Amino acid sequence: MNESIKILTIQDVSCFGQCSITVALPVVSAFGIETAILPSAVLSTHTSGFTDYTVRDLTEDLPAIQKHWESEGIYFDAIYTGFIASAEQLDYIKDIIDSRLKPGGLVFVDPAMADMGEFYNGFDQEFADKMGELCKLGDYILPNTTEACYILHKPWKENFSIEEMLEMAEDLKEFTNRYVILKGYDNGDQMGMIVFDKQESTVEIVYNDKVDYISHGTGDVFASSFVGSVMIGKSPVQSAKIAGEFTKKALEKTIGDETHWYGVKFEQAIPELYDLLKSI
């Protein structure tokens, strides 16, 4: 039997609320991929809609974990970063990528720091600038329009034209080794993603039918299913289509349940993920 693919995901653990590692671990694992975790912080809940949540910053633990992995000879085929707790952690993560990624391994950076024109709690432009430096190590970067605007120091607006989205993707080529997956084009009936290949200078737009529902954690659902799709051999365009459809199905599972306001029921959509992998 061939050695299994091993991925490391670096992001926070929100003990309650479907986001970050509590999405990445089950979703990437659903692709048959061994998934290791490195928590950047532990929160009692995520930060959207909850109050008085607790936060345990794990910055000081990162170097010791890296040192232990080095002594054990532990390497990864890919490293996937999400919500990072502090700017200081970004420097440690660069070292972990340099030390623990196998030759030829892939780096996926989801610069999870902002949405709808605003930073998440605790982040600012200085953090965005350092996140931009981490993105430069990424073979794939997956920003939404807000994150892209902060990285590029451009003003954000609620709706961008397709020409503006394409220009933004082109500008982001300075912040990736190869691929930009820019999310957030809304044409009214569909949501579009720009898949820009820096190496080949090609651009494709991937569309999914729009769901009239917004929820926390959809970015993590998208990124995790995109990573899994790429790692099992799907093309970036196929992976964007799969991730968009899986995210849409997770949203559809959640609509109508007013008690489930804190995330999407992605677990209920996982059986349908396998059908997507066969059809796309």
Tab-separated table of C-alpha atoms in Angstrom:
chain	number	residue	atom	x	y	z
A	1	MET	CA	0.000	0.000	0.000
A	2	ASN	CA	1.286	3.450	-0.910
A	3	GLU	CA	2.172	5.829	1.878
A	4	SER	CA	-0.813	8.056	2.637
A	5	ILE	CA	-0.852	11.769	1.933
A	6	LYS	CA	-0.285	13.829	5.068
A	7	ILE	CA	-1.519	17.401	5.424
A	8	LEU	CA	-0.886	19.808	8.278
A	9	THR	CA	-3.513	22.466	8.888
A	10	ILE	CA	-2.571	25.459	11.046
A	11	GLN	CA	-5.491	27.466	12.444
A	12	ASP	CA	-7.465	28.010	15.601
A	13	VAL	CA	-9.702	25.627	17.520
A	14	SER	CA	-13.087	27.127	18.334
A	15	CYS	CA	-14.471	24.632	20.815
A	16	PHE	CA	-18.037	25.480	19.775
A	17	GLY	CA	-19.049	26.858	16.396
A	18	GLN	CA	-18.263	25.295	13.057
A	19	CYS	CA	-15.142	26.955	11.746
A	20	SER	CA	-11.367	26.619	11.418
A	21	ILE	CA	-9.984	23.264	12.593
A	22	THR	CA	-13.407	21.884	13.510
A	23	VAL	CA	-14.220	22.228	9.797
A	24	ALA	CA	-10.801	21.547	8.272
A	25	LEU	CA	-10.105	18.299	10.117
A	26	PRO	CA	-13.325	16.448	9.197
A	27	VAL	CA	-13.616	17.873	5.678
A	28	VAL	CA	-10.040	17.183	4.566
A	29	SER	CA	-10.175	13.783	6.265
A	30	ALA	CA	-13.320	12.989	4.259
A	31	PHE	CA	-11.121	12.927	1.154
A	32	GLY	CA	-9.165	10.028	2.643
A	33	ILE	CA	-6.279	12.308	3.584
A	34	GLU	CA	-4.411	12.022	6.876
A	35	THR	CA	-4.813	15.428	8.528
A	36	ALA	CA	-2.594	16.699	11.343
A	37	ILE	CA	-3.401	19.881	13.235
A	38	LEU	CA	-1.430	22.724	14.767
A	39	PRO	CA	-3.761	24.995	16.765
A	40	SER	CA	-2.869	28.686	16.672
A	41	ALA	CA	-5.254	29.367	19.567
A	42	VAL	CA	-8.083	27.769	21.513
A	43	LEU	CA	-11.332	29.720	21.820
A	44	SER	CA	-14.425	28.739	23.756
A	45	THR	CA	-16.504	29.788	20.723
A	46	HIS	CA	-15.763	31.619	17.514
A	47	THR	CA	-15.894	35.399	17.584
A	48	SER	CA	-18.971	36.087	15.446
A	49	GLY	CA	-22.186	36.553	17.379
A	50	PHE	CA	-20.845	35.329	20.722
A	51	THR	CA	-19.780	37.541	23.627
A	52	ASP	CA	-17.331	37.028	26.490
A	53	TYR	CA	-15.606	34.150	24.697
A	54	THR	CA	-12.278	32.918	26.047
A	55	VAL	CA	-9.059	32.894	24.030
A	56	ARG	CA	-5.873	30.962	24.742
A	57	ASP	CA	-3.092	32.161	22.438
A	58	LEU	CA	-0.697	29.288	21.637
A	59	THR	CA	2.082	31.337	20.042
A	60	GLU	CA	4.680	30.230	22.595
A	61	ASP	CA	3.917	26.561	21.911
A	62	LEU	CA	4.658	26.652	18.186
A	63	PRO	CA	8.496	26.511	18.320
A	64	ALA	CA	8.480	23.579	20.760
A	65	ILE	CA	6.037	21.627	18.593
A	66	GLN	CA	8.203	22.282	15.542
A	67	LYS	CA	11.328	21.154	17.415
A	68	HIS	CA	9.645	17.911	18.485
A	69	TRP	CA	8.496	17.182	14.940
A	70	GLU	CA	12.037	17.766	13.721
A	71	SER	CA	13.394	15.272	16.256
A	72	GLU	CA	10.772	12.725	15.140
A	73	GLY	CA	11.378	13.278	11.427
A	74	ILE	CA	7.770	14.297	10.775
A	75	TYR	CA	7.112	15.907	7.376
A	76	PHE	CA	4.007	16.873	5.443
A	77	ASP	CA	2.958	16.722	1.796
A	78	ALA	CA	1.028	19.955	2.177
A	79	ILE	CA	0.505	22.712	4.717
A	80	TYR	CA	-2.813	24.560	4.841
A	81	THR	CA	-3.098	27.714	6.943
A	82	GLY	CA	-6.296	29.413	8.077
A	83	PHE	CA	-7.130	31.675	11.023
A	84	ILE	CA	-3.852	32.749	12.663
A	85	ALA	CA	-3.998	34.281	16.117
A	86	SER	CA	-1.271	36.924	15.881
A	87	ALA	CA	1.253	38.578	13.595
A	88	GLU	CA	4.055	36.986	15.611
A	89	GLN	CA	2.736	33.553	14.711
A	90	LEU	CA	3.149	34.271	11.008
A	91	ASP	CA	6.948	34.266	11.421
A	92	TYR	CA	6.847	30.931	13.238
A	93	ILE	CA	4.612	29.488	10.541
A	94	LYS	CA	7.101	30.485	7.848
A	95	ASP	CA	9.745	28.517	9.762
A	96	ILE	CA	7.439	25.501	10.064
A	97	ILE	CA	6.770	25.555	6.317
A	98	ASP	CA	10.486	25.771	5.602
A	99	SER	CA	11.299	22.976	8.047
A	100	ARG	CA	8.419	20.482	7.811
A	101	LEU	CA	7.186	20.600	4.208
A	102	LYS	CA	8.431	17.786	2.003
A	103	PRO	CA	10.342	18.748	-1.151
A	104	GLY	CA	7.745	19.480	-3.796
A	105	GLY	CA	5.015	19.844	-1.169
A	106	LEU	CA	2.206	22.347	-1.544
A	107	VAL	CA	1.264	25.358	0.581
A	108	PHE	CA	-2.333	26.592	0.751
A	109	VAL	CA	-2.940	29.968	2.423
A	110	ASP	CA	-6.447	31.026	3.345
A	111	PRO	CA	-5.809	34.563	4.677
A	112	ALA	CA	-8.733	34.322	7.088
A	113	MET	CA	-8.779	37.774	8.637
A	114	ALA	CA	-11.665	39.818	7.218
A	115	ASP	CA	-15.017	39.798	5.431
A	116	MET	CA	-17.734	42.204	4.302
A	117	GLY	CA	-15.330	45.137	4.317
A	118	GLU	CA	-14.098	44.734	7.901
A	119	PHE	CA	-11.319	42.988	9.790
A	120	TYR	CA	-12.226	40.247	12.212
A	121	ASN	CA	-11.752	41.168	15.877
A	122	GLY	CA	-8.108	41.786	16.714
A	123	PHE	CA	-6.751	42.247	13.188
A	124	ASP	CA	-5.523	45.394	11.439
A	125	GLN	CA	-3.621	46.573	8.377
A	126	GLU	CA	-0.259	45.673	9.913
A	127	PHE	CA	-1.459	42.089	10.283
A	128	ALA	CA	-2.737	42.134	6.695
A	129	ASP	CA	0.685	43.221	5.453
A	130	LYS	CA	2.355	40.330	7.271
A	131	MET	CA	-0.318	37.962	5.974
A	132	GLY	CA	0.580	39.153	2.492
A	133	GLU	CA	4.144	38.020	3.130
A	134	LEU	CA	2.895	34.571	4.179
A	135	CYS	CA	0.778	34.423	1.015
A	136	LYS	CA	3.969	34.722	-1.025
A	137	LEU	CA	4.899	31.240	0.193
A	138	GLY	CA	1.577	29.845	-0.999
A	139	ASP	CA	1.148	27.719	-4.095
A	140	TYR	CA	-2.543	28.517	-3.698
A	141	ILE	CA	-4.012	31.578	-1.974
A	142	LEU	CA	-7.760	31.807	-1.331
A	143	PRO	CA	-8.776	35.354	-0.343
A	144	ASN	CA	-12.243	36.846	-0.409
A	145	THR	CA	-12.576	40.350	-1.810
A	146	THR	CA	-12.159	42.034	1.582
A	147	GLU	CA	-8.938	40.169	2.336
A	148	ALA	CA	-7.657	40.850	-1.165
A	149	CYS	CA	-8.323	44.562	-0.772
A	150	TYR	CA	-6.469	44.722	2.541
A	151	ILE	CA	-3.503	42.812	1.111
A	152	LEU	CA	-3.420	45.113	-1.918
A	153	HIS	CA	-4.206	48.334	0.022
A	154	LYS	CA	-7.264	48.936	-2.144
A	155	PRO	CA	-10.687	50.229	-1.097
A	156	TRP	CA	-13.395	47.602	-0.710
A	157	LYS	CA	-16.960	47.841	-1.946
A	158	GLU	CA	-19.887	45.485	-1.707
A	159	ASN	CA	-20.048	44.600	-5.406
A	160	PHE	CA	-17.169	44.438	-7.857
A	161	SER	CA	-17.562	44.151	-11.619
A	162	ILE	CA	-16.019	41.164	-13.318
A	163	GLU	CA	-13.410	43.483	-14.839
A	164	GLU	CA	-12.475	44.715	-11.357
A	165	MET	CA	-12.293	41.140	-10.044
A	166	LEU	CA	-9.991	40.117	-12.880
A	167	GLU	CA	-7.775	43.129	-12.231
A	168	MET	CA	-7.621	42.272	-8.532
A	169	ALA	CA	-6.635	38.677	-9.314
A	170	GLU	CA	-3.913	39.954	-11.625
A	171	ASP	CA	-2.587	42.245	-8.885
A	172	LEU	CA	-2.506	39.331	-6.428
A	173	LYS	CA	-0.014	37.429	-8.568
A	174	GLU	CA	2.715	39.175	-6.582
A	175	PHE	CA	1.406	37.370	-3.478
A	176	THR	CA	1.437	33.770	-4.675
A	177	ASN	CA	3.842	31.210	-6.074
A	178	ARG	CA	1.252	30.143	-8.632
A	179	TYR	CA	-2.526	30.189	-8.119
A	180	VAL	CA	-4.948	32.863	-6.935
A	181	ILE	CA	-8.454	31.675	-6.078
A	182	LEU	CA	-10.364	34.938	-5.580
A	183	LYS	CA	-13.829	34.477	-4.106
A	184	GLY	CA	-16.801	36.795	-4.031
A	185	TYR	CA	-17.994	37.790	-7.507
A	186	ASP	CA	-21.765	38.204	-7.346
A	187	ASN	CA	-23.662	38.534	-10.628
A	188	GLY	CA	-27.066	38.337	-8.968
A	189	ASP	CA	-28.003	34.737	-9.692
A	190	GLN	CA	-24.597	33.136	-9.284
A	191	MET	CA	-21.445	33.450	-7.216
A	192	GLY	CA	-18.190	33.411	-9.140
A	193	MET	CA	-14.582	32.646	-8.317
A	194	ILE	CA	-11.559	33.745	-10.297
A	195	VAL	CA	-8.973	30.993	-10.816
A	196	PHE	CA	-5.777	32.722	-11.926
A	197	ASP	CA	-2.684	30.723	-12.905
A	198	LYS	CA	0.345	32.968	-12.578
A	199	GLN	CA	2.669	30.518	-14.328
A	200	GLU	CA	0.519	29.996	-17.412
A	201	SER	CA	-1.065	33.491	-17.333
A	202	THR	CA	-4.531	31.960	-17.648
A	203	VAL	CA	-7.784	32.968	-15.982
A	204	GLU	CA	-11.015	31.024	-15.599
A	205	ILE	CA	-14.221	32.000	-13.853
A	206	VAL	CA	-16.050	29.277	-11.963
A	207	TYR	CA	-19.736	29.820	-11.156
A	208	ASN	CA	-22.074	28.226	-8.643
A	209	ASP	CA	-25.758	28.982	-8.180
A	210	LYS	CA	-26.262	31.567	-5.463
A	211	VAL	CA	-27.880	30.659	-2.155
A	212	ASP	CA	-29.720	33.538	-0.504
A	213	TYR	CA	-28.262	32.812	2.910
A	214	ILE	CA	-25.128	33.985	4.722
A	215	SER	CA	-23.415	32.080	7.513
A	216	HIS	CA	-20.220	32.007	9.511
A	217	GLY	CA	-17.660	29.364	8.507
A	218	THR	CA	-18.409	29.055	4.801
A	219	GLY	CA	-14.905	30.244	3.938
A	220	ASP	CA	-13.456	27.363	5.944
A	221	VAL	CA	-15.817	24.886	4.270
A	222	PHE	CA	-14.756	26.188	0.862
A	223	ALA	CA	-11.031	26.241	1.590
A	224	SER	CA	-10.972	22.790	3.188
A	225	SER	CA	-12.862	21.121	0.355
A	226	PHE	CA	-10.680	22.942	-2.181
A	227	VAL	CA	-7.523	21.669	-0.475
A	228	GLY	CA	-8.859	18.132	-0.347
A	229	SER	CA	-9.847	18.219	-4.017
A	230	VAL	CA	-6.430	19.431	-5.170
A	231	MET	CA	-4.635	16.852	-3.048
A	232	ILE	CA	-6.537	13.941	-4.620
A	233	GLY	CA	-5.652	15.132	-8.112
A	234	LYS	CA	-8.426	17.477	-9.214
A	235	SER	CA	-7.416	20.543	-11.220
A	236	PRO	CA	-7.667	23.987	-9.603
A	237	VAL	CA	-10.760	24.771	-11.695
A	238	GLN	CA	-12.398	21.445	-10.803
A	239	SER	CA	-11.459	21.978	-7.161
A	240	ALA	CA	-13.012	25.452	-7.108
A	241	LYS	CA	-16.202	24.057	-8.625
A	242	ILE	CA	-16.336	21.191	-6.111
A	243	ALA	CA	-15.650	23.534	-3.187
A	244	GLY	CA	-18.281	26.010	-4.331
A	245	GLU	CA	-20.917	23.309	-4.786
A	246	PHE	CA	-20.096	21.673	-1.446
A	247	THR	CA	-20.348	25.027	0.332
A	248	LYS	CA	-23.692	25.671	-1.372
A	249	LYS	CA	-25.001	22.270	-0.235
A	250	ALA	CA	-23.862	22.979	3.334
A	251	LEU	CA	-25.748	26.261	3.281
A	252	GLU	CA	-28.855	24.553	1.921
A	253	LYS	CA	-28.741	22.038	4.790
A	254	THR	CA	-28.786	24.940	7.264
A	255	ILE	CA	-31.492	27.202	5.833
A	256	GLY	CA	-34.616	27.260	7.976
A	257	ASP	CA	-32.980	26.210	11.235
A	258	GLU	CA	-32.968	29.415	13.279
A	259	THR	CA	-31.246	27.648	16.185
A	260	HIS	CA	-28.220	26.924	14.004
A	261	TRP	CA	-27.136	30.523	13.392
A	262	TYR	CA	-23.466	30.004	14.298
A	263	GLY	CA	-22.326	27.939	11.306
A	264	VAL	CA	-23.366	25.623	8.478
A	265	LYS	CA	-24.316	21.959	8.721
A	266	PHE	CA	-21.465	20.815	6.518
A	267	GLU	CA	-21.472	17.385	8.175
A	268	GLN	CA	-24.843	16.629	6.593
A	269	ALA	CA	-23.467	17.542	3.152
A	270	ILE	CA	-20.423	15.241	3.308
A	271	PRO	CA	-22.260	12.250	1.739
A	272	GLU	CA	-23.051	14.478	-1.245
A	273	LEU	CA	-19.385	15.450	-1.501
A	274	TYR	CA	-18.577	12.009	-2.876
A	275	ASP	CA	-21.126	12.460	-5.653
A	276	LEU	CA	-19.499	15.793	-6.527
A	277	LEU	CA	-16.078	14.153	-6.775
A	278	LYS	CA	-17.474	11.624	-9.247
A	279	SER	CA	-19.292	14.175	-11.383
A	280	ILE	CA	-16.737	17.019	-11.560
